[in-house]
mmCIF file of C-alpha atoms in Angstrom:
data_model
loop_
_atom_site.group_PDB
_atom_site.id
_atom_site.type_symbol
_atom_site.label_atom_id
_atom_site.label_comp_id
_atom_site.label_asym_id
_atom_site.label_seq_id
_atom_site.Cartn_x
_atom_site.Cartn_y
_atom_site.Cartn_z
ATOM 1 C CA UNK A 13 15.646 21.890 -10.468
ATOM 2 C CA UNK A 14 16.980 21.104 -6.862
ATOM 3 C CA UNK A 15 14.394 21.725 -4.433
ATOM 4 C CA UNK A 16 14.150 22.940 -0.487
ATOM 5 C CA UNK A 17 14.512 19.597 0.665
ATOM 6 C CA UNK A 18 15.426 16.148 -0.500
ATOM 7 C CA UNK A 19 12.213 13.461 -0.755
ATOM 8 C CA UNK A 20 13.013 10.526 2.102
ATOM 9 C CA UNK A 21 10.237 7.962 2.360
ATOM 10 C CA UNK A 22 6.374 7.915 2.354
ATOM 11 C CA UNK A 23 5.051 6.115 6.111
ATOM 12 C CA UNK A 24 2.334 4.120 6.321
ATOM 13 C CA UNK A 25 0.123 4.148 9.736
ATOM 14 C CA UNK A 26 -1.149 0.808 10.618
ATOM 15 C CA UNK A 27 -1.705 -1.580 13.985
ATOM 16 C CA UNK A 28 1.359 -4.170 13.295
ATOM 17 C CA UNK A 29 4.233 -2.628 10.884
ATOM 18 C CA UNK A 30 5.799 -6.147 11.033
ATOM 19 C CA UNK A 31 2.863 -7.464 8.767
ATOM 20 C CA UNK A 32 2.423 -4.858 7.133
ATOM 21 C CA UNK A 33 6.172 -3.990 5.967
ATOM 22 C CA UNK A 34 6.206 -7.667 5.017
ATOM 23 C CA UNK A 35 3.014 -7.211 3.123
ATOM 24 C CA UNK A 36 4.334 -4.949 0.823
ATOM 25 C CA UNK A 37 7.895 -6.138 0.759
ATOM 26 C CA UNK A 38 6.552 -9.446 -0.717
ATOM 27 C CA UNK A 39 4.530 -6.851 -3.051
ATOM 28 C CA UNK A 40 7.045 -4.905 -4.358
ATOM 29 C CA UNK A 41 10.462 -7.360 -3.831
ATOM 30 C CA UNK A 42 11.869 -4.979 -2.116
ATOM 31 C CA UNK A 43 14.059 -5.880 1.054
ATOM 32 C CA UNK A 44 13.357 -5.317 4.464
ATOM 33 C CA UNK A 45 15.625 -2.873 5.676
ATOM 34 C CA UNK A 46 15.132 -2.541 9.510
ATOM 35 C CA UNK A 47 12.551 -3.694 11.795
ATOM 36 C CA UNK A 48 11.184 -3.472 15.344
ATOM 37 C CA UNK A 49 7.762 -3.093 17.375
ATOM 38 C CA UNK A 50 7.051 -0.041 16.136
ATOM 39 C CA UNK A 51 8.632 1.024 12.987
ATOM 40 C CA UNK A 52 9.830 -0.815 9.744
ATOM 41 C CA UNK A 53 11.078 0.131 6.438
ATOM 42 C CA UNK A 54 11.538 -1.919 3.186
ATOM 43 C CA UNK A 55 13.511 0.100 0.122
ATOM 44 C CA UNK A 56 14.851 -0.625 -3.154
ATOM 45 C CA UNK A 57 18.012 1.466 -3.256
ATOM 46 C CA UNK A 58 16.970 4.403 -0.713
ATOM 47 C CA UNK A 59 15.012 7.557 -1.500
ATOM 48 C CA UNK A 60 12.810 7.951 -3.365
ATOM 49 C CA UNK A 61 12.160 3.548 -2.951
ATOM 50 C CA UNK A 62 11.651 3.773 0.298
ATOM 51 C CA UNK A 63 8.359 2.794 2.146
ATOM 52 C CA UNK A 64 7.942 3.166 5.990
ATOM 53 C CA UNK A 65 5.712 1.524 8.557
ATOM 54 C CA UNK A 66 4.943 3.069 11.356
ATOM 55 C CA UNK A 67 2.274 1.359 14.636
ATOM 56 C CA UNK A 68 0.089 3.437 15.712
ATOM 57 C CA UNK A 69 -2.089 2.812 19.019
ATOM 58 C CA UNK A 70 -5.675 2.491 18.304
ATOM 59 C CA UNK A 71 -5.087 2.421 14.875
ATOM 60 C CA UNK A 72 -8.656 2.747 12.508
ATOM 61 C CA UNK A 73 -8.385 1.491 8.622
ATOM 62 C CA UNK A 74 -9.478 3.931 5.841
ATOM 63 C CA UNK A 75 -13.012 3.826 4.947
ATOM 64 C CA UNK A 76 -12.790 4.035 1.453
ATOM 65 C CA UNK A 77 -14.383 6.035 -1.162
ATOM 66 C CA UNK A 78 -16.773 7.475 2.440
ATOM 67 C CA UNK A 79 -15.313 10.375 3.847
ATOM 68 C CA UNK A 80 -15.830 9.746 7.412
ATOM 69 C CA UNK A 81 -12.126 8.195 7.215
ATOM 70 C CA UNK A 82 -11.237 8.845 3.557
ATOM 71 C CA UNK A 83 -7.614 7.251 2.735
ATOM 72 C CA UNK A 84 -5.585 10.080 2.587
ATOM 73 C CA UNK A 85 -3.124 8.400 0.289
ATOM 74 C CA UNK A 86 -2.876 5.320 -1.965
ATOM 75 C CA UNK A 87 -0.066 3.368 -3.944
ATOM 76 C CA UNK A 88 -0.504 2.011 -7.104
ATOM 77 C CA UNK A 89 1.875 -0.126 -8.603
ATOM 78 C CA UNK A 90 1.805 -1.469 -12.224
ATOM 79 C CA UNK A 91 1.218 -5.065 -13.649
ATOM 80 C CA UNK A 92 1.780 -6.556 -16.828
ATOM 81 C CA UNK A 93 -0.423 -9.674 -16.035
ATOM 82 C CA UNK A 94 -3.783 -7.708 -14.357
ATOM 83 C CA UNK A 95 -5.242 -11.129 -13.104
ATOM 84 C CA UNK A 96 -2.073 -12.824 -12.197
ATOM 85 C CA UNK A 97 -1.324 -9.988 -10.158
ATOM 86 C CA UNK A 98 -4.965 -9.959 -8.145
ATOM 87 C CA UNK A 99 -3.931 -13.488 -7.077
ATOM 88 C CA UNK A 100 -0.707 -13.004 -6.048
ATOM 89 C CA UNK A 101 -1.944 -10.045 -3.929
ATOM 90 C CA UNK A 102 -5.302 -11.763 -2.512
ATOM 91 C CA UNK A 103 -2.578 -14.435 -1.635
ATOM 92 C CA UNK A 104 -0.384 -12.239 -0.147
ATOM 93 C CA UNK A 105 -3.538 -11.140 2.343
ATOM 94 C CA UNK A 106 -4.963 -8.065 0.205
ATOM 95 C CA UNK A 107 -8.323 -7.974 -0.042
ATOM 96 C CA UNK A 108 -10.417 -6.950 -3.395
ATOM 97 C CA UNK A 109 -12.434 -3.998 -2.556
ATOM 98 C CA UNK A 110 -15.960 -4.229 -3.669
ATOM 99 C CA UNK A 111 -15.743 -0.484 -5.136
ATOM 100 C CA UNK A 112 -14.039 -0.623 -8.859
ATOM 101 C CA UNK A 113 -14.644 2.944 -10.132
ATOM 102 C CA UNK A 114 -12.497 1.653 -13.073
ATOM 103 C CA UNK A 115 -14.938 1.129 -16.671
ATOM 104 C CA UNK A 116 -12.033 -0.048 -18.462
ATOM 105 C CA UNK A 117 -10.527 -2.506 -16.260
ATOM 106 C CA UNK A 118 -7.481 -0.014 -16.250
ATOM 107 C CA UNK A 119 -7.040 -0.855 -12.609
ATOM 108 C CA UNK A 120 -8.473 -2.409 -9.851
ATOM 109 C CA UNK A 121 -8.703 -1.330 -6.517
ATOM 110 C CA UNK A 122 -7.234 -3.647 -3.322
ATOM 111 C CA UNK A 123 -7.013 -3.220 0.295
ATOM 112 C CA UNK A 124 -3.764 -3.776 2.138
ATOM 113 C CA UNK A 125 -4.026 -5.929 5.498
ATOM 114 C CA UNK A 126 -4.205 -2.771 7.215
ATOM 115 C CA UNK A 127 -7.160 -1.927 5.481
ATOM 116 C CA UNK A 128 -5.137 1.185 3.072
ATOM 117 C CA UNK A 129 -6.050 0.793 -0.675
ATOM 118 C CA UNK A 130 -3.900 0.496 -3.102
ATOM 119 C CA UNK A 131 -4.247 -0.051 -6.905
ATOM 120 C CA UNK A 132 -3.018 -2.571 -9.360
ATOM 121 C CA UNK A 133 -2.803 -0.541 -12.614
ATOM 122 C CA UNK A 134 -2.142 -1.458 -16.355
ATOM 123 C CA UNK A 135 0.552 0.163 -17.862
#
Protein backbone atom coordinates (compact mmCIF):
# COMPACT_ATOMS: atom_id res chain seq x y z
CA UNK A 1 0.00 0.00 0.00
CA UNK A 2 1.77 3.36 -0.99
CA UNK A 3 1.00 5.92 1.42
CA UNK A 4 0.54 10.03 1.45
CA UNK A 5 4.02 10.51 1.98
CA UNK A 6 7.30 8.68 1.94
CA UNK A 7 8.99 7.99 5.71
CA UNK A 8 12.52 10.21 5.76
CA UNK A 9 14.30 10.03 9.10
CA UNK A 10 13.36 10.10 12.85
CA UNK A 11 15.45 13.47 14.69
CA UNK A 12 16.70 13.36 17.82
CA UNK A 13 16.77 16.76 20.05
CA UNK A 14 19.78 17.01 22.15
CA UNK A 15 22.55 19.87 23.38
CA UNK A 16 25.65 18.63 21.05
CA UNK A 17 24.45 16.49 17.82
CA UNK A 18 28.21 15.93 17.20
CA UNK A 19 28.28 13.52 20.31
CA UNK A 20 25.39 12.43 20.03
CA UNK A 21 25.29 11.36 16.15
CA UNK A 22 28.60 9.72 17.02
CA UNK A 23 27.00 8.02 19.94
CA UNK A 24 24.75 6.17 18.03
CA UNK A 25 26.77 5.80 14.89
CA UNK A 26 29.28 3.75 16.98
CA UNK A 27 25.86 2.00 18.22
CA UNK A 28 24.40 1.04 15.26
CA UNK A 29 27.69 1.00 12.59
CA UNK A 30 26.12 3.11 10.67
CA UNK A 31 28.14 6.00 8.87
CA UNK A 32 28.08 9.47 9.50
CA UNK A 33 26.57 11.08 6.72
CA UNK A 34 26.87 14.91 7.22
CA UNK A 35 27.74 16.99 10.07
CA UNK A 36 27.87 20.55 11.43
CA UNK A 37 27.03 22.69 14.70
CA UNK A 38 23.72 22.08 14.58
CA UNK A 39 22.51 19.16 12.70
CA UNK A 40 23.93 15.60 11.91
CA UNK A 41 22.72 12.51 10.38
CA UNK A 42 24.15 8.91 10.36
CA UNK A 43 22.15 6.25 7.86
CA UNK A 44 22.55 2.86 6.66
CA UNK A 45 21.35 3.09 3.07
CA UNK A 46 18.79 6.18 3.41
CA UNK A 47 15.15 6.06 4.48
CA UNK A 48 13.86 4.35 6.46
CA UNK A 49 17.95 3.93 8.21
CA UNK A 50 18.23 7.17 8.74
CA UNK A 51 18.68 8.87 12.22
CA UNK A 52 18.96 12.72 12.63
CA UNK A 53 20.44 14.97 15.27
CA UNK A 54 19.32 18.04 15.70
CA UNK A 55 20.89 20.98 18.80
CA UNK A 56 18.58 22.49 20.42
CA UNK A 57 19.25 25.66 22.78
CA UNK A 58 18.51 24.98 26.31
CA UNK A 59 18.07 21.59 25.66
CA UNK A 60 16.40 19.41 28.97
CA UNK A 61 16.92 15.35 28.92
CA UNK A 62 13.79 13.12 29.28
CA UNK A 63 12.83 12.30 32.70
CA UNK A 64 12.01 8.91 32.34
CA UNK A 65 9.21 6.76 33.30
CA UNK A 66 7.93 10.63 35.35
CA UNK A 67 5.82 12.53 33.24
CA UNK A 68 6.97 15.92 34.00
CA UNK A 69 9.34 15.35 30.80
CA UNK A 70 8.25 11.86 29.68
CA UNK A 71 10.52 10.67 26.55
CA UNK A 72 8.32 11.02 23.87
CA UNK A 73 10.10 8.39 21.86
CA UNK A 74 12.65 5.58 22.33
CA UNK A 75 14.83 3.20 20.06
CA UNK A 76 15.40 -0.16 20.74
CA UNK A 77 17.75 -2.09 18.94
CA UNK A 78 18.31 -5.90 19.24
CA UNK A 79 21.30 -7.98 20.68
CA UNK A 80 22.24 -11.39 20.43
CA UNK A 81 24.79 -11.17 23.37
CA UNK A 82 22.40 -9.07 26.17
CA UNK A 83 25.51 -8.46 28.48
CA UNK A 84 28.10 -7.97 25.87
CA UNK A 85 25.99 -5.44 24.48
CA UNK A 86 25.43 -3.38 28.05
CA UNK A 87 29.24 -3.03 27.97
CA UNK A 88 29.79 -2.00 24.76
CA UNK A 89 27.08 0.67 25.26
CA UNK A 90 28.13 1.81 28.98
CA UNK A 91 31.52 2.09 27.05
CA UNK A 92 30.28 3.93 24.41
CA UNK A 93 28.92 6.65 27.25
CA UNK A 94 25.23 5.18 27.80
CA UNK A 95 24.25 5.03 31.01
CA UNK A 96 22.10 1.99 32.69
CA UNK A 97 18.95 3.42 33.92
CA UNK A 98 18.07 2.37 37.35
CA UNK A 99 14.29 1.64 36.16
CA UNK A 100 14.14 -2.08 34.45
CA UNK A 101 10.36 -2.62 34.09
CA UNK A 102 11.56 -5.81 32.26
CA UNK A 103 10.75 -9.38 34.66
CA UNK A 104 12.26 -11.43 32.10
CA UNK A 105 15.39 -9.78 31.32
CA UNK A 106 13.80 -9.36 27.75
CA UNK A 107 15.41 -5.96 27.63
CA UNK A 108 17.05 -3.52 29.49
CA UNK A 109 16.61 -0.03 29.53
CA UNK A 110 19.79 2.62 28.78
CA UNK A 111 20.13 6.25 28.55
CA UNK A 112 21.84 7.87 25.60
CA UNK A 113 24.46 10.76 26.49
CA UNK A 114 21.75 13.06 25.91
CA UNK A 115 19.87 11.59 28.51
CA UNK A 116 16.97 9.77 25.70
CA UNK A 117 16.39 6.04 26.58
CA UNK A 118 16.75 3.56 24.51
CA UNK A 119 16.45 -0.27 24.88
CA UNK A 120 18.68 -3.19 24.27
CA UNK A 121 16.19 -6.00 23.46
CA UNK A 122 16.50 -9.86 22.95
CA UNK A 123 15.36 -11.09 19.89
Amino acid sequence: MKGIVEYHSTVLDCANPRRLGEFYSRLLGWPVESADDGWVVISDGGSPKRLAFQKIEDYRPPIWPRSERPQQLHIDVLVEDMDQAEKAVLELGATKHDHQPSEKDSFRVFLDPAGHPFCLCRP
